[in-house]
Structures are given as C-alpha cells and as structure tokens.
C-alpha cells in the first residue's frame, strides 16, 4: 500500500513578512539619504571618520525606531535630528584634555591650491563665524535642503523665527564676504 503524503504549503510567517518589509524600508532610507546625512555630519564635526561614525550610529538608531516613523516624508528631517543629537552625545561622553596653548605649535595652513579652494575655505570660515542661532538653520537649509517649516520643526522654533534667522544669516554672510573681498582688493593692489 503506497501512502502519499501531501505537505501543506506553509503560509509566510507574519513576523518574517514584517521583518522583510522593515528591511526594505530601512534600505530605501539608507540608499536615499546616506549622502545627505554624511555631508551634514561632516559639516558638524569636520572629520570624515567621525562623520561616518555619526551616520552609522544614526542608521543604527533609525533601525531600532523605524516602526515609529509613520510618515515617510518626514524621514529626512527625522534622520537629520538623530545626527544632530548623536553629535551632541559625542560631547557629553567626551572628556577633553586641557593643554597649555603656549606649548602647542601653530601649523601653517597656506596649502590652498586653487582659487575655488580659497573661496570655499573663506565661505566655510565665514559661516562658522555666524552665531549658532543663525548658522544652524542656514546649514540645514543649504546642506540638508530643508524648508522653513521643516527647519522650524527640527529646531523647535516658529517658522517666522527660522525665516528671520535665515534672512539675517545670509545678510551677515554677504556683508562679511564683501568686507573680505574689499580687504583682499586693497592688499593686492
């Protein structure tokens, strides 16, 4: 007597389906936003290695909390907020070594090779000299591509306050660059 056993086809386990969907959402976030997050992290810390660490930690936190992200349109803002907080945590954990500044050699930073490099350096320096309340919204808009509403939400500010700060930041930057150009013009000829 031949007994034929038919094996029932198992339906996909709901947990496996959920994990697969979560993995797809996560990979889409990483692929779409890794470059933007890295640029923002680099701007915050000025170190490629630390920036990559910040981005990795951000994506790790994002994976853990991905189920809390209900609106996919808010993902970029959400991740930028995580990067900013991760950078702040870096300083909470870090114990700074205090050294006597008189004992430290000063490096000559005159190795700029092209005019564009010089202009980029000048622009970065002028942006860094802006007060933090003006610098941060400007960086979020320029590097992150965020709207005034998104910046306001990230920083916990009123949109009008953000727009005013952006306006003032641009004006201060313009004045500083014009002053710098005039000074360079006088010294060159």
PDB file of C-alpha atoms in Angstrom:
ATOM      1  CA  UNK A   1       0.000   0.000   0.000  1.00  0.00           C
ATOM      2  CA  UNK A   2       1.502   3.299  -1.103  1.00  0.00           C
ATOM      3  CA  UNK A   3       0.786   6.228   1.086  1.00  0.00           C
ATOM      4  CA  UNK A   4       1.174   9.586  -0.446  1.00  0.00           C
ATOM      5  CA  UNK A   5       1.758  12.372   1.920  1.00  0.00           C
ATOM      6  CA  UNK A   6       0.907  15.807   0.744  1.00  0.00           C
ATOM      7  CA  UNK A   7       2.663  18.500   2.535  1.00  0.00           C
ATOM      8  CA  UNK A   8       0.681  21.616   3.111  1.00  0.00           C
ATOM      9  CA  UNK A   9       2.353  24.688   1.817  1.00  0.00           C
ATOM     10  CA  UNK A  10       3.114  26.917   4.759  1.00  0.00           C
ATOM     11  CA  UNK A  11       1.895  30.440   4.570  1.00  0.00           C
ATOM     12  CA  UNK A  12       4.516  33.049   5.174  1.00  0.00           C
ATOM     13  CA  UNK A  13       5.104  33.797   8.807  1.00  0.00           C
ATOM     14  CA  UNK A  14       3.776  37.300   9.617  1.00  0.00           C
ATOM     15  CA  UNK A  15       6.909  38.092  11.617  1.00  0.00           C
ATOM     16  CA  UNK A  16       9.096  37.268   8.623  1.00  0.00           C
ATOM     17  CA  UNK A  17       6.954  39.419   6.375  1.00  0.00           C
ATOM     18  CA  UNK A  18       7.151  42.335   8.825  1.00  0.00           C
ATOM     19  CA  UNK A  19      10.934  41.986   9.084  1.00  0.00           C
ATOM     20  CA  UNK A  20      11.297  41.854   5.310  1.00  0.00           C
ATOM     21  CA  UNK A  21       9.177  44.995   4.950  1.00  0.00           C
ATOM     22  CA  UNK A  22      11.177  46.752   7.653  1.00  0.00           C
ATOM     23  CA  UNK A  23      14.414  45.751   5.918  1.00  0.00           C
ATOM     24  CA  UNK A  24      13.165  47.178   2.602  1.00  0.00           C
ATOM     25  CA  UNK A  25      12.128  50.466   4.236  1.00  0.00           C
ATOM     26  CA  UNK A  26      15.476  50.702   6.003  1.00  0.00           C
ATOM     27  CA  UNK A  27      17.497  50.004   2.855  1.00  0.00           C
ATOM     28  CA  UNK A  28      15.474  52.607   0.963  1.00  0.00           C
ATOM     29  CA  UNK A  29      16.271  55.188   3.667  1.00  0.00           C
ATOM     30  CA  UNK A  30      19.968  54.357   3.634  1.00  0.00           C
ATOM     31  CA  UNK A  31      20.197  54.468  -0.155  1.00  0.00           C
ATOM     32  CA  UNK A  32      18.245  57.708  -0.470  1.00  0.00           C
ATOM     33  CA  UNK A  33      19.724  59.699   2.410  1.00  0.00           C
ATOM     34  CA  UNK A  34      23.213  58.427   3.230  1.00  0.00           C
ATOM     35  CA  UNK A  35      24.964  61.144   1.201  1.00  0.00           C
ATOM     36  CA  UNK A  36      22.925  63.985   2.683  1.00  0.00           C
ATOM     37  CA  UNK A  37      23.422  62.682   6.220  1.00  0.00           C
ATOM     38  CA  UNK A  38      27.160  62.289   5.695  1.00  0.00           C
ATOM     39  CA  UNK A  39      27.523  65.841   4.350  1.00  0.00           C
ATOM     40  CA  UNK A  40      25.607  67.231   7.328  1.00  0.00           C
ATOM     41  CA  UNK A  41      27.578  65.110   9.820  1.00  0.00           C
ATOM     42  CA  UNK A  42      30.844  66.206   8.203  1.00  0.00           C
ATOM     43  CA  UNK A  43      29.779  69.819   8.464  1.00  0.00           C
ATOM     44  CA  UNK A  44      29.088  69.325  12.173  1.00  0.00           C
ATOM     45  CA  UNK A  45      32.366  67.615  13.069  1.00  0.00           C
ATOM     46  CA  UNK A  46      34.858  68.413  10.237  1.00  0.00           C
ATOM     47  CA  UNK A  47      36.225  64.859  10.308  1.00  0.00           C
ATOM     48  CA  UNK A  48      35.455  62.163   7.725  1.00  0.00           C
ATOM     49  CA  UNK A  49      35.909  59.348  10.252  1.00  0.00           C
ATOM     50  CA  UNK A  50      33.727  60.918  12.928  1.00  0.00           C
ATOM     51  CA  UNK A  51      31.125  61.860  10.315  1.00  0.00           C
ATOM     52  CA  UNK A  52      30.916  58.242   9.157  1.00  0.00           C
ATOM     53  CA  UNK A  53      30.589  57.093  12.773  1.00  0.00           C
ATOM     54  CA  UNK A  54      27.777  59.593  13.340  1.00  0.00           C
ATOM     55  CA  UNK A  55      25.962  58.375  10.238  1.00  0.00           C
ATOM     56  CA  UNK A  56      26.389  54.728  11.242  1.00  0.00           C
ATOM     57  CA  UNK A  57      25.071  55.418  14.741  1.00  0.00           C
ATOM     58  CA  UNK A  58      22.197  57.384  13.228  1.00  0.00           C
ATOM     59  CA  UNK A  59      21.199  54.492  10.989  1.00  0.00           C
ATOM     60  CA  UNK A  60      21.508  52.075  13.902  1.00  0.00           C
ATOM     61  CA  UNK A  61      19.116  54.206  15.941  1.00  0.00           C
ATOM     62  CA  UNK A  62      16.864  54.555  12.911  1.00  0.00           C
ATOM     63  CA  UNK A  63      16.697  50.769  12.530  1.00  0.00           C
ATOM     64  CA  UNK A  64      15.699  50.374  16.157  1.00  0.00           C
ATOM     65  CA  UNK A  65      12.973  53.012  15.880  1.00  0.00           C
ATOM     66  CA  UNK A  66      11.885  52.523  12.281  1.00  0.00           C
ATOM     67  CA  UNK A  67       8.429  51.346  13.317  1.00  0.00           C
ATOM     68  CA  UNK A  68       7.817  54.721  14.969  1.00  0.00           C
ATOM     69  CA  UNK A  69       8.289  56.508  11.622  1.00  0.00           C
ATOM     70  CA  UNK A  70       4.749  56.758  10.304  1.00  0.00           C
ATOM     71  CA  UNK A  71       5.217  59.419   7.618  1.00  0.00           C
ATOM     72  CA  UNK A  72       7.906  58.552   5.074  1.00  0.00           C
ATOM     73  CA  UNK A  73       8.053  62.214   4.025  1.00  0.00           C
ATOM     74  CA  UNK A  74       9.394  63.082   7.484  1.00  0.00           C
ATOM     75  CA  UNK A  75      12.267  60.582   7.239  1.00  0.00           C
ATOM     76  CA  UNK A  76      14.932  63.072   6.172  1.00  0.00           C
ATOM     77  CA  UNK A  77      14.075  65.511   8.933  1.00  0.00           C
ATOM     78  CA  UNK A  78      13.903  62.651  11.441  1.00  0.00           C
ATOM     79  CA  UNK A  79      17.348  61.359  10.447  1.00  0.00           C
ATOM     80  CA  UNK A  80      18.926  64.827  10.483  1.00  0.00           C
ATOM     81  CA  UNK A  81      17.605  65.304  14.007  1.00  0.00           C
ATOM     82  CA  UNK A  82      19.168  61.996  15.035  1.00  0.00           C
ATOM     83  CA  UNK A  83      22.542  63.030  13.525  1.00  0.00           C
ATOM     84  CA  UNK A  84      22.438  66.350  15.378  1.00  0.00           C
ATOM     85  CA  UNK A  85      21.647  64.582  18.652  1.00  0.00           C
ATOM     86  CA  UNK A  86      24.349  61.968  18.079  1.00  0.00           C
ATOM     87  CA  UNK A  87      26.867  64.742  17.566  1.00  0.00           C
ATOM     88  CA  UNK A  88      25.743  66.360  20.835  1.00  0.00           C
ATOM     89  CA  UNK A  89      26.057  62.989  22.627  1.00  0.00           C
ATOM     90  CA  UNK A  90      29.634  62.787  21.409  1.00  0.00           C
ATOM     91  CA  UNK A  91      30.471  65.845  23.530  1.00  0.00           C
ATOM     92  CA  UNK A  92      28.510  64.612  26.533  1.00  0.00           C
ATOM     93  CA  UNK A  93      30.660  61.469  26.664  1.00  0.00           C
ATOM     94  CA  UNK A  94      33.960  63.075  25.779  1.00  0.00           C
ATOM     95  CA  UNK A  95      36.419  64.247  28.408  1.00  0.00           C
ATOM     96  CA  UNK A  96      38.578  66.955  26.881  1.00  0.00           C
ATOM     97  CA  UNK A  97      42.279  67.073  27.598  1.00  0.00           C
ATOM     98  CA  UNK A  98      43.388  70.509  28.691  1.00  0.00           C
ATOM     99  CA  UNK A  99      46.718  71.668  27.287  1.00  0.00           C
ATOM    100  CA  UNK A 100      48.609  74.901  27.580  1.00  0.00           C
ATOM    101  CA  UNK A 101      48.110  76.709  24.284  1.00  0.00           C
ATOM    102  CA  UNK A 102      51.521  78.362  24.566  1.00  0.00           C
ATOM    103  CA  UNK A 103      53.169  74.925  24.311  1.00  0.00           C
ATOM    104  CA  UNK A 104      51.379  73.998  21.088  1.00  0.00           C
ATOM    105  CA  UNK A 105      52.960  74.616  17.663  1.00  0.00           C
ATOM    106  CA  UNK A 106      50.849  76.532  15.168  1.00  0.00           C
ATOM    107  CA  UNK A 107      50.501  74.837  11.795  1.00  0.00           C
ATOM    108  CA  UNK A 108      50.805  76.931   8.656  1.00  0.00           C
ATOM    109  CA  UNK A 109      47.638  76.391   6.640  1.00  0.00           C
ATOM    110  CA  UNK A 110      48.759  78.076   3.412  1.00  0.00           C
ATOM    111  CA  UNK A 111      48.462  74.922   1.304  1.00  0.00           C
ATOM    112  CA  UNK A 112      45.384  76.045  -0.631  1.00  0.00           C
ATOM    113  CA  UNK A 113      45.952  75.152  -4.267  1.00  0.00           C
ATOM    114  CA  UNK A 114      43.185  76.738  -6.295  1.00  0.00           C
ATOM    115  CA  UNK A 115      41.085  79.866  -6.230  1.00  0.00           C
ATOM    116  CA  UNK A 116      37.944  77.764  -5.705  1.00  0.00           C
ATOM    117  CA  UNK A 117      39.512  76.081  -2.690  1.00  0.00           C
ATOM    118  CA  UNK A 118      40.335  79.506  -1.297  1.00  0.00           C
ATOM    119  CA  UNK A 119      36.786  80.726  -1.811  1.00  0.00           C
ATOM    120  CA  UNK A 120      35.315  77.564  -0.284  1.00  0.00           C
ATOM    121  CA  UNK A 121      37.586  77.902   2.727  1.00  0.00           C
ATOM    122  CA  UNK A 122      36.636  81.557   3.158  1.00  0.00           C
ATOM    123  CA  UNK A 123      32.930  80.755   2.869  1.00  0.00           C
ATOM    124  CA  UNK A 124      33.159  77.920   5.415  1.00  0.00           C
ATOM    125  CA  UNK A 125      35.089  80.130   7.804  1.00  0.00           C
ATOM    126  CA  UNK A 126      32.546  82.937   7.487  1.00  0.00           C
ATOM    127  CA  UNK A 127      29.646  80.518   8.050  1.00  0.00           C
ATOM    128  CA  UNK A 128      31.423  79.078  11.090  1.00  0.00           C
ATOM    129  CA  UNK A 129      31.743  82.600  12.497  1.00  0.00           C
ATOM    130  CA  UNK A 130      27.980  83.144  12.399  1.00  0.00           C
ATOM    131  CA  UNK A 131      26.207  82.885  15.736  1.00  0.00           C
ATOM    132  CA  UNK A 132      24.821  79.350  16.246  1.00  0.00           C
ATOM    133  CA  UNK A 133      21.212  80.544  16.067  1.00  0.00           C
ATOM    134  CA  UNK A 134      21.901  81.788  12.516  1.00  0.00           C
ATOM    135  CA  UNK A 135      24.395  79.149  11.429  1.00  0.00           C
ATOM    136  CA  UNK A 136      22.315  76.053  12.215  1.00  0.00           C
ATOM    137  CA  UNK A 137      19.192  76.966  10.194  1.00  0.00           C
ATOM    138  CA  UNK A 138      21.409  78.050   7.291  1.00  0.00           C
ATOM    139  CA  UNK A 139      23.280  74.735   7.301  1.00  0.00           C
ATOM    140  CA  UNK A 140      20.038  72.766   7.485  1.00  0.00           C
ATOM    141  CA  UNK A 141      18.684  74.699   4.508  1.00  0.00           C
ATOM    142  CA  UNK A 142      21.836  74.683   2.375  1.00  0.00           C
ATOM    143  CA  UNK A 143      23.221  71.209   3.122  1.00  0.00           C
ATOM    144  CA  UNK A 144      20.019  69.454   4.101  1.00  0.00           C
ATOM    145  CA  UNK A 145      17.686  71.096   1.622  1.00  0.00           C
ATOM    146  CA  UNK A 146      15.042  71.551   4.312  1.00  0.00           C
ATOM    147  CA  UNK A 147      12.192  74.026   4.023  1.00  0.00           C
ATOM    148  CA  UNK A 148      11.491  76.683   6.627  1.00  0.00           C
ATOM    149  CA  UNK A 149       8.702  74.548   8.094  1.00  0.00           C
ATOM    150  CA  UNK A 150      10.971  71.512   8.391  1.00  0.00           C
ATOM    151  CA  UNK A 151      13.758  73.530   9.997  1.00  0.00           C
ATOM    152  CA  UNK A 152      11.288  75.055  12.447  1.00  0.00           C
ATOM    153  CA  UNK A 153      10.073  71.591  13.415  1.00  0.00           C
ATOM    154  CA  UNK A 154      13.594  70.222  13.864  1.00  0.00           C
ATOM    155  CA  UNK A 155      14.774  73.132  15.968  1.00  0.00           C
ATOM    156  CA  UNK A 156      11.531  73.562  17.884  1.00  0.00           C
ATOM    157  CA  UNK A 157      11.058  77.121  16.639  1.00  0.00           C
ATOM    158  CA  UNK A 158       8.332  79.171  14.993  1.00  0.00           C
ATOM    159  CA  UNK A 159       8.617  79.235  11.170  1.00  0.00           C
ATOM    160  CA  UNK A 160       8.782  83.054  11.165  1.00  0.00           C
ATOM    161  CA  UNK A 161      11.703  82.918  13.590  1.00  0.00           C
ATOM    162  CA  UNK A 162      13.504  80.476  11.302  1.00  0.00           C
ATOM    163  CA  UNK A 163      12.868  82.616   8.228  1.00  0.00           C
ATOM    164  CA  UNK A 164      14.141  85.718  10.036  1.00  0.00           C
ATOM    165  CA  UNK A 165      17.267  83.880  11.147  1.00  0.00           C
ATOM    166  CA  UNK A 166      17.886  82.611   7.613  1.00  0.00           C
ATOM    167  CA  UNK A 167      17.499  86.143   6.240  1.00  0.00           C
ATOM    168  CA  UNK A 168      19.877  87.565   8.836  1.00  0.00           C
ATOM    169  CA  UNK A 169      22.376  84.753   8.315  1.00  0.00           C
ATOM    170  CA  UNK A 170      22.502  85.391   4.569  1.00  0.00           C
ATOM    171  CA  UNK A 171      22.875  89.155   5.110  1.00  0.00           C
ATOM    172  CA  UNK A 172      25.652  88.710   7.662  1.00  0.00           C
ATOM    173  CA  UNK A 173      27.406  86.271   5.354  1.00  0.00           C
ATOM    174  CA  UNK A 174      27.073  88.636   2.391  1.00  0.00           C
ATOM    175  CA  UNK A 175      28.461  91.577   4.401  1.00  0.00           C
ATOM    176  CA  UNK A 176      31.361  89.509   5.732  1.00  0.00           C
ATOM    177  CA  UNK A 177      32.282  88.267   2.257  1.00  0.00           C
ATOM    178  CA  UNK A 178      32.051  91.759   0.754  1.00  0.00           C
ATOM    179  CA  UNK A 179      34.262  93.132   3.527  1.00  0.00           C
ATOM    180  CA  UNK A 180      36.723  90.317   2.965  1.00  0.00           C
ATOM    181  CA  UNK A 181      36.768  90.985  -0.799  1.00  0.00           C
ATOM    182  CA  UNK A 182      37.427  94.701  -0.209  1.00  0.00           C
ATOM    183  CA  UNK A 183      40.290  93.881   2.163  1.00  0.00           C
ATOM    184  CA  UNK A 184      41.810  91.438  -0.313  1.00  0.00           C
ATOM    185  CA  UNK A 185      41.445  94.025  -3.072  1.00  0.00           C
ATOM    186  CA  UNK A 186      43.331  96.652  -1.071  1.00  0.00           C
ATOM    187  CA  UNK A 187      46.124  94.290  -0.143  1.00  0.00           C
ATOM    188  CA  UNK A 188      46.550  93.034  -3.722  1.00  0.00           C
ATOM    189  CA  UNK A 189      46.920  96.263  -5.481  1.00  0.00           C
TER     190      UNK A 189
END
